[in-house]
Amino acid sequence: MAPEKLVFIDESGLWVGMSRPLARATKGKKVYELWKSYRGQKMTIIGAIKLSGVVATQTL
């Protein structure tokens, strides 16, 4: 099959309110997470990719 005819579909998911896994603090101090790790709406992103570039994307 010719590479120009191939289409790859990729899916990725995320939470809108994701917090950062790392934080900074002054030397000798601890960082406390005050919020839940996953809050907000969950989103799924689906994309179709060809050799020439991105064909289509959709967010669910």
mmCIF file of N, CA and C in Angstrom:
data_model
loop_
_atom_site.group_PDB
_atom_site.id
_atom_site.type_symbol
_atom_site.label_atom_id
_atom_site.label_comp_id
_atom_site.label_asym_id
_atom_site.label_seq_id
_atom_site.Cartn_x
_atom_site.Cartn_y
_atom_site.Cartn_z
ATOM 1 N N MET A 1 0.835 -1.163 0.000
ATOM 2 C CA MET A 1 0.000 0.000 0.000
ATOM 3 C C MET A 1 0.890 1.239 0.000
ATOM 4 N N ALA A 2 0.512 2.215 -0.788
ATOM 5 C CA ALA A 2 1.283 3.458 -0.901
ATOM 6 C C ALA A 2 1.128 4.290 0.372
ATOM 7 N N PRO A 3 2.227 4.843 0.888
ATOM 8 C CA PRO A 3 2.158 5.654 2.107
ATOM 9 C C PRO A 3 1.216 6.861 1.989
ATOM 10 N N GLU A 4 1.014 7.383 0.792
ATOM 11 C CA GLU A 4 0.136 8.543 0.607
ATOM 12 C C GLU A 4 -1.326 8.199 0.877
ATOM 13 N N LYS A 5 -1.685 6.919 0.809
ATOM 14 C CA LYS A 5 -3.070 6.502 1.009
ATOM 15 C C LYS A 5 -3.395 6.149 2.464
ATOM 16 N N LEU A 6 -2.387 6.058 3.318
ATOM 17 C CA LEU A 6 -2.612 5.678 4.715
ATOM 18 C C LEU A 6 -3.146 6.860 5.525
ATOM 19 N N VAL A 7 -4.106 6.565 6.411
ATOM 20 C CA VAL A 7 -4.661 7.551 7.341
ATOM 21 C C VAL A 7 -4.596 6.929 8.731
ATOM 22 N N PHE A 8 -4.011 7.642 9.687
ATOM 23 C CA PHE A 8 -3.901 7.176 11.060
ATOM 24 C C PHE A 8 -4.867 7.964 11.924
ATOM 25 N N ILE A 9 -5.570 7.258 12.820
ATOM 26 C CA ILE A 9 -6.509 7.895 13.735
ATOM 27 C C ILE A 9 -5.922 7.816 15.135
ATOM 28 N N ASP A 10 -5.925 8.952 15.832
ATOM 29 C CA ASP A 10 -5.353 9.027 17.174
ATOM 30 C C ASP A 10 -6.388 9.618 18.118
ATOM 31 N N GLU A 11 -6.413 9.118 19.364
ATOM 32 C CA GLU A 11 -7.342 9.614 20.375
ATOM 33 C C GLU A 11 -6.565 10.003 21.618
ATOM 34 N N SER A 12 -7.006 11.084 22.257
ATOM 35 C CA SER A 12 -6.387 11.537 23.491
ATOM 36 C C SER A 12 -7.482 12.084 24.396
ATOM 37 N N GLY A 13 -7.311 11.946 25.704
ATOM 38 C CA GLY A 13 -8.307 12.450 26.649
ATOM 39 C C GLY A 13 -7.662 13.357 27.682
ATOM 40 N N LEU A 14 -8.455 14.275 28.232
ATOM 41 C CA LEU A 14 -7.958 15.186 29.259
ATOM 42 C C LEU A 14 -9.116 15.692 30.101
ATOM 43 N N TRP A 15 -8.793 16.161 31.283
ATOM 44 C CA TRP A 15 -9.751 16.838 32.146
ATOM 45 C C TRP A 15 -9.487 18.327 32.003
ATOM 46 N N VAL A 16 -10.547 19.115 31.864
ATOM 47 C CA VAL A 16 -10.407 20.558 31.658
ATOM 48 C C VAL A 16 -9.692 21.207 32.848
ATOM 49 N N GLY A 17 -9.959 20.752 34.059
ATOM 50 C CA GLY A 17 -9.383 21.379 35.250
ATOM 51 C C GLY A 17 -8.190 20.638 35.812
ATOM 52 N N MET A 18 -7.376 20.016 34.968
ATOM 53 C CA MET A 18 -6.220 19.269 35.465
ATOM 54 C C MET A 18 -5.235 20.214 36.159
ATOM 55 N N SER A 19 -4.723 19.776 37.295
ATOM 56 C CA SER A 19 -3.714 20.577 37.982
ATOM 57 C C SER A 19 -2.324 20.077 37.584
ATOM 58 N N ARG A 20 -1.349 20.902 37.826
ATOM 59 C CA ARG A 20 0.020 20.534 37.476
ATOM 60 C C ARG A 20 0.559 19.507 38.462
ATOM 61 N N PRO A 21 1.314 18.511 37.997
ATOM 62 C CA PRO A 21 1.863 17.513 38.908
ATOM 63 C C PRO A 21 3.069 18.024 39.687
ATOM 64 N N LEU A 22 3.658 19.116 39.257
ATOM 65 C CA LEU A 22 4.828 19.670 39.930
ATOM 66 C C LEU A 22 4.554 21.109 40.340
ATOM 67 N N ALA A 23 5.213 21.539 41.391
ATOM 68 C CA ALA A 23 5.072 22.926 41.842
ATOM 69 C C ALA A 23 6.409 23.371 42.431
ATOM 70 N N ARG A 24 6.549 24.663 42.597
ATOM 71 C CA ARG A 24 7.779 25.206 43.167
ATOM 72 C C ARG A 24 7.509 25.792 44.549
ATOM 73 N N ALA A 25 8.493 25.698 45.396
ATOM 74 C CA ALA A 25 8.405 26.273 46.741
ATOM 75 C C ALA A 25 9.774 26.808 47.111
ATOM 76 N N THR A 26 9.783 27.696 48.057
ATOM 77 C CA THR A 26 11.064 28.215 48.526
ATOM 78 C C THR A 26 11.827 27.085 49.220
ATOM 79 N N LYS A 27 13.123 27.229 49.315
ATOM 80 C CA LYS A 27 13.973 26.186 49.867
ATOM 81 C C LYS A 27 13.555 25.854 51.304
ATOM 82 N N GLY A 28 13.379 24.550 51.563
ATOM 83 C CA GLY A 28 13.009 24.094 52.894
ATOM 84 C C GLY A 28 11.512 24.065 53.151
ATOM 85 N N LYS A 29 10.698 24.508 52.208
ATOM 86 C CA LYS A 29 9.239 24.522 52.377
ATOM 87 C C LYS A 29 8.609 23.431 51.518
ATOM 88 N N LYS A 30 7.450 22.928 51.931
ATOM 89 C CA LYS A 30 6.703 21.942 51.171
ATOM 90 C C LYS A 30 5.607 22.628 50.373
ATOM 91 N N VAL A 31 5.229 21.999 49.275
ATOM 92 C CA VAL A 31 4.122 22.489 48.459
ATOM 93 C C VAL A 31 2.911 21.626 48.770
ATOM 94 N N TYR A 32 1.789 22.269 49.051
ATOM 95 C CA TYR A 32 0.558 21.546 49.337
ATOM 96 C C TYR A 32 -0.443 21.777 48.214
ATOM 97 N N GLU A 33 -1.056 20.688 47.769
ATOM 98 C CA GLU A 33 -2.089 20.759 46.731
ATOM 99 C C GLU A 33 -3.425 20.941 47.433
ATOM 100 N N LEU A 34 -4.112 22.042 47.135
ATOM 101 C CA LEU A 34 -5.375 22.332 47.797
ATOM 102 C C LEU A 34 -6.583 21.919 46.963
ATOM 103 N N TRP A 35 -6.369 21.553 45.709
ATOM 104 C CA TRP A 35 -7.479 21.204 44.830
ATOM 105 C C TRP A 35 -7.409 19.737 44.449
ATOM 106 N N LYS A 36 -8.527 19.203 44.010
ATOM 107 C CA LYS A 36 -8.553 17.832 43.505
ATOM 108 C C LYS A 36 -7.716 17.762 42.236
ATOM 109 N N SER A 37 -7.163 16.594 41.973
ATOM 110 C CA SER A 37 -6.346 16.430 40.773
ATOM 111 C C SER A 37 -7.167 16.546 39.500
ATOM 112 N N TYR A 38 -8.364 15.954 39.506
ATOM 113 C CA TYR A 38 -9.196 15.947 38.309
ATOM 114 C C TYR A 38 -10.534 16.583 38.637
ATOM 115 N N ARG A 39 -10.756 17.758 38.147
ATOM 116 C CA ARG A 39 -12.035 18.423 38.333
ATOM 117 C C ARG A 39 -12.442 19.024 36.998
ATOM 118 N N GLY A 40 -13.676 19.316 36.844
ATOM 119 C CA GLY A 40 -14.142 19.876 35.589
ATOM 120 C C GLY A 40 -14.594 18.796 34.627
ATOM 121 N N GLN A 41 -14.766 19.173 33.409
ATOM 122 C CA GLN A 41 -15.305 18.305 32.374
ATOM 123 C C GLN A 41 -14.200 17.483 31.711
ATOM 124 N N LYS A 42 -14.521 16.231 31.374
ATOM 125 C CA LYS A 42 -13.576 15.368 30.654
ATOM 126 C C LYS A 42 -13.787 15.583 29.157
ATOM 127 N N MET A 43 -12.699 15.700 28.403
ATOM 128 C CA MET A 43 -12.778 15.907 26.962
ATOM 129 C C MET A 43 -11.968 14.831 26.247
ATOM 130 N N THR A 44 -12.454 14.442 25.077
ATOM 131 C CA THR A 44 -11.759 13.496 24.212
ATOM 132 C C THR A 44 -11.472 14.183 22.888
ATOM 133 N N ILE A 45 -10.250 14.058 22.416
ATOM 134 C CA ILE A 45 -9.854 14.654 21.139
ATOM 135 C C ILE A 45 -9.473 13.523 20.193
ATOM 136 N N ILE A 46 -10.088 13.510 19.020
ATOM 137 C CA ILE A 46 -9.809 12.490 18.008
ATOM 138 C C ILE A 46 -9.300 13.199 16.756
ATOM 139 N N GLY A 47 -8.241 12.673 16.175
ATOM 140 C CA GLY A 47 -7.685 13.294 14.978
ATOM 141 C C GLY A 47 -7.300 12.262 13.926
ATOM 142 N N ALA A 48 -7.408 12.659 12.671
ATOM 143 C CA ALA A 48 -6.991 11.823 11.544
ATOM 144 C C ALA A 48 -5.787 12.494 10.892
ATOM 145 N N ILE A 49 -4.719 11.721 10.684
ATOM 146 C CA ILE A 49 -3.458 12.261 10.191
ATOM 147 C C ILE A 49 -3.006 11.480 8.960
ATOM 148 N N LYS A 50 -2.630 12.193 7.928
ATOM 149 C CA LYS A 50 -2.072 11.583 6.715
ATOM 150 C C LYS A 50 -0.631 12.053 6.564
ATOM 151 N N LEU A 51 0.036 11.543 5.565
ATOM 152 C CA LEU A 51 1.407 11.946 5.278
ATOM 153 C C LEU A 51 1.489 13.445 4.981
ATOM 154 N N SER A 52 0.431 13.987 4.373
ATOM 155 C CA SER A 52 0.400 15.408 4.014
ATOM 156 C C SER A 52 0.075 16.315 5.193
ATOM 157 N N GLY A 53 -0.438 15.759 6.308
ATOM 158 C CA GLY A 53 -0.749 16.563 7.482
ATOM 159 C C GLY A 53 -2.040 16.116 8.147
ATOM 160 N N VAL A 54 -2.579 16.978 9.019
ATOM 161 C CA VAL A 54 -3.805 16.678 9.751
ATOM 162 C C VAL A 54 -4.991 16.794 8.792
ATOM 163 N N VAL A 55 -5.823 15.757 8.761
ATOM 164 C CA VAL A 55 -6.993 15.724 7.887
ATOM 165 C C VAL A 55 -8.206 16.299 8.603
ATOM 166 N N ALA A 56 -8.461 15.824 9.848
ATOM 167 C CA ALA A 56 -9.632 16.258 10.590
ATOM 168 C C ALA A 56 -9.396 16.074 12.086
ATOM 169 N N THR A 57 -10.062 16.896 12.903
ATOM 170 C CA THR A 57 -10.049 16.747 14.353
ATOM 171 C C THR A 57 -11.463 16.928 14.872
ATOM 172 N N GLN A 58 -11.742 16.303 16.012
ATOM 173 C CA GLN A 58 -13.042 16.465 16.652
ATOM 174 C C GLN A 58 -12.843 16.387 18.155
ATOM 175 N N THR A 59 -13.525 17.257 18.875
ATOM 176 C CA THR A 59 -13.490 17.276 20.326
ATOM 177 C C THR A 59 -14.844 16.823 20.835
ATOM 178 N N LEU A 60 -14.848 15.841 21.731
ATOM 179 C CA LEU A 60 -16.093 15.326 22.305
ATOM 180 C C LEU A 60 -16.131 15.649 23.771
#
